[in-house]
């Protein structure tokens, strides 16, 4: 099994920071793109950020640019999402995902494996 386990979510106030972690069981972790998605109540799951194999290229949805940073530690088979200046609009369940392809994608359908999600709630 390919397992992805998110952690680090919680209840915070507007302006606070959180760092989400996604630990994986993927032996060849460094050969895959990784992504973060989120799903708010009543809304579709949406792309948040992605990172390429060696971490040299990152991608973000416009609404989080300048506030969120995706990174990875290939030695630990882990991807992170640093979330700063959080807003109530960021409230959602956050999921990490793995893409088998060798190029960037912001489409849910292009990611093959998903974690169970971690809840982020930002109060105002």
Short mmCIF file of C-alpha atoms in Angstrom, two decimals:
data_model
loop_
_atom_site.label_atom_id
_atom_site.label_comp_id
_atom_site.label_asym_id
_atom_site.label_seq_id
_atom_site.Cartn_x
_atom_site.Cartn_y
_atom_site.Cartn_z
CA UNK A 1 0.00 0.00 0.00
CA UNK A 2 0.95 3.58 -0.63
CA UNK A 3 0.10 5.53 2.49
CA UNK A 4 0.00 9.28 3.00
CA UNK A 5 -0.76 10.59 6.47
CA UNK A 6 -1.40 14.27 7.10
CA UNK A 7 -0.95 15.95 10.45
CA UNK A 8 -0.63 19.43 11.92
CA UNK A 9 -4.12 20.78 11.50
CA UNK A 10 -6.01 22.51 14.24
CA UNK A 11 -8.12 25.43 15.36
CA UNK A 12 -6.41 28.80 15.06
CA UNK A 13 -7.27 32.46 14.80
CA UNK A 14 -7.01 34.78 11.84
CA UNK A 15 -3.37 35.67 11.24
CA UNK A 16 -1.96 32.57 12.92
CA UNK A 17 0.31 29.99 11.32
CA UNK A 18 0.28 26.23 10.98
CA UNK A 19 2.60 23.74 9.39
CA UNK A 20 1.02 20.67 7.89
CA UNK A 21 3.04 17.52 7.38
CA UNK A 22 2.41 14.57 5.11
CA UNK A 23 4.38 11.47 5.96
CA UNK A 24 4.50 8.82 3.26
CA UNK A 25 5.42 5.18 2.90
CA UNK A 26 6.72 5.77 -0.60
CA UNK A 27 10.13 4.22 -1.11
CA UNK A 28 10.80 6.24 -4.26
CA UNK A 29 9.29 9.43 -2.85
CA UNK A 30 11.83 11.68 -4.52
CA UNK A 31 10.69 10.63 -8.01
CA UNK A 32 7.15 12.04 -7.70
CA UNK A 33 5.36 15.34 -7.69
CA UNK A 34 3.42 16.02 -4.51
CA UNK A 35 0.43 18.26 -4.03
CA UNK A 36 -1.79 19.76 -1.37
CA UNK A 37 -5.52 20.16 -1.89
CA UNK A 38 -8.28 21.37 0.38
CA UNK A 39 -12.02 20.93 0.65
CA UNK A 40 -14.26 23.34 2.51
CA UNK A 41 -17.80 22.42 3.58
CA UNK A 42 -20.14 22.44 0.61
CA UNK A 43 -17.35 23.05 -1.88
CA UNK A 44 -15.33 21.01 -4.33
CA UNK A 45 -11.85 19.85 -3.45
CA UNK A 46 -9.45 22.43 -4.83
CA UNK A 47 -5.78 22.65 -5.61
CA UNK A 48 -3.58 24.52 -3.15
CA UNK A 49 0.07 23.83 -3.96
CA UNK A 50 2.41 21.41 -5.68
CA UNK A 51 6.11 20.65 -5.67
CA UNK A 52 8.33 18.78 -8.08
CA UNK A 53 10.69 15.93 -7.33
CA UNK A 54 13.67 17.83 -5.98
CA UNK A 55 11.75 20.80 -4.61
CA UNK A 56 13.15 23.19 -7.17
CA UNK A 57 9.76 24.11 -8.64
CA UNK A 58 6.63 25.00 -6.70
CA UNK A 59 3.13 26.05 -7.70
CA UNK A 60 0.33 27.74 -5.79
CA UNK A 61 -3.25 28.74 -6.23
CA UNK A 62 -3.50 32.52 -6.37
CA UNK A 63 -5.37 32.79 -3.10
CA UNK A 64 -2.44 31.44 -1.06
CA UNK A 65 0.53 32.95 -2.89
CA UNK A 66 2.76 34.82 -0.49
CA UNK A 67 1.20 33.11 2.51
CA UNK A 68 1.73 29.37 2.01
CA UNK A 69 4.95 27.53 1.24
CA UNK A 70 5.18 23.93 0.10
CA UNK A 71 8.41 22.04 0.73
CA UNK A 72 9.67 18.50 0.92
CA UNK A 73 12.30 16.49 2.71
CA UNK A 74 13.11 13.55 0.50
CA UNK A 75 15.31 11.97 3.16
CA UNK A 76 12.23 11.73 5.38
CA UNK A 77 9.71 10.97 2.62
CA UNK A 78 7.68 13.93 3.84
CA UNK A 79 6.04 16.97 2.27
CA UNK A 80 5.08 20.08 4.22
CA UNK A 81 2.76 23.02 3.85
CA UNK A 82 3.68 26.08 5.88
CA UNK A 83 0.58 28.22 6.24
CA UNK A 84 1.03 31.81 7.40
CA UNK A 85 -1.40 34.69 7.79
CA UNK A 86 -4.31 32.30 7.89
CA UNK A 87 -7.77 33.54 7.00
CA UNK A 88 -11.22 32.13 7.68
CA UNK A 89 -11.40 31.36 3.97
CA UNK A 90 -8.60 28.83 4.50
CA UNK A 91 -10.85 26.68 6.68
CA UNK A 92 -11.01 23.25 5.10
CA UNK A 93 -9.83 19.69 5.29
CA UNK A 94 -6.36 19.60 3.77
CA UNK A 95 -5.16 16.59 1.82
CA UNK A 96 -1.78 15.67 0.45
CA UNK A 97 -1.59 13.73 -2.78
CA UNK A 98 0.91 12.02 -5.05
CA UNK A 99 1.14 12.42 -8.80
CA UNK A 100 2.64 9.66 -10.89
CA UNK A 101 3.34 11.99 -13.78
CA UNK A 102 6.58 13.84 -14.31
CA UNK A 103 5.04 17.27 -14.80
CA UNK A 104 2.97 19.75 -12.83
CA UNK A 105 -0.79 19.45 -12.56
CA UNK A 106 -3.45 21.20 -10.49
CA UNK A 107 -6.14 18.68 -11.40
CA UNK A 108 -7.47 16.26 -8.80
CA UNK A 109 -7.71 13.58 -11.45
CA UNK A 110 -3.97 13.66 -12.03
CA UNK A 111 -3.14 12.60 -8.47
CA UNK A 112 -3.23 8.90 -7.77
CA UNK A 113 -2.98 8.64 -3.98
CA UNK A 114 -4.49 10.71 -1.20
CA UNK A 115 -4.13 11.01 2.52
CA UNK A 116 -7.03 10.98 4.97
CA UNK A 117 -6.97 14.73 5.46
CA UNK A 118 -6.36 17.04 8.39
CA UNK A 119 -8.80 19.71 9.51
CA UNK A 120 -7.76 23.35 9.55
CA UNK A 121 -10.20 25.78 11.12
CA UNK A 122 -9.51 29.51 11.19
CA UNK A 123 -11.75 31.61 13.38
CA UNK A 124 -12.36 35.32 12.92
#
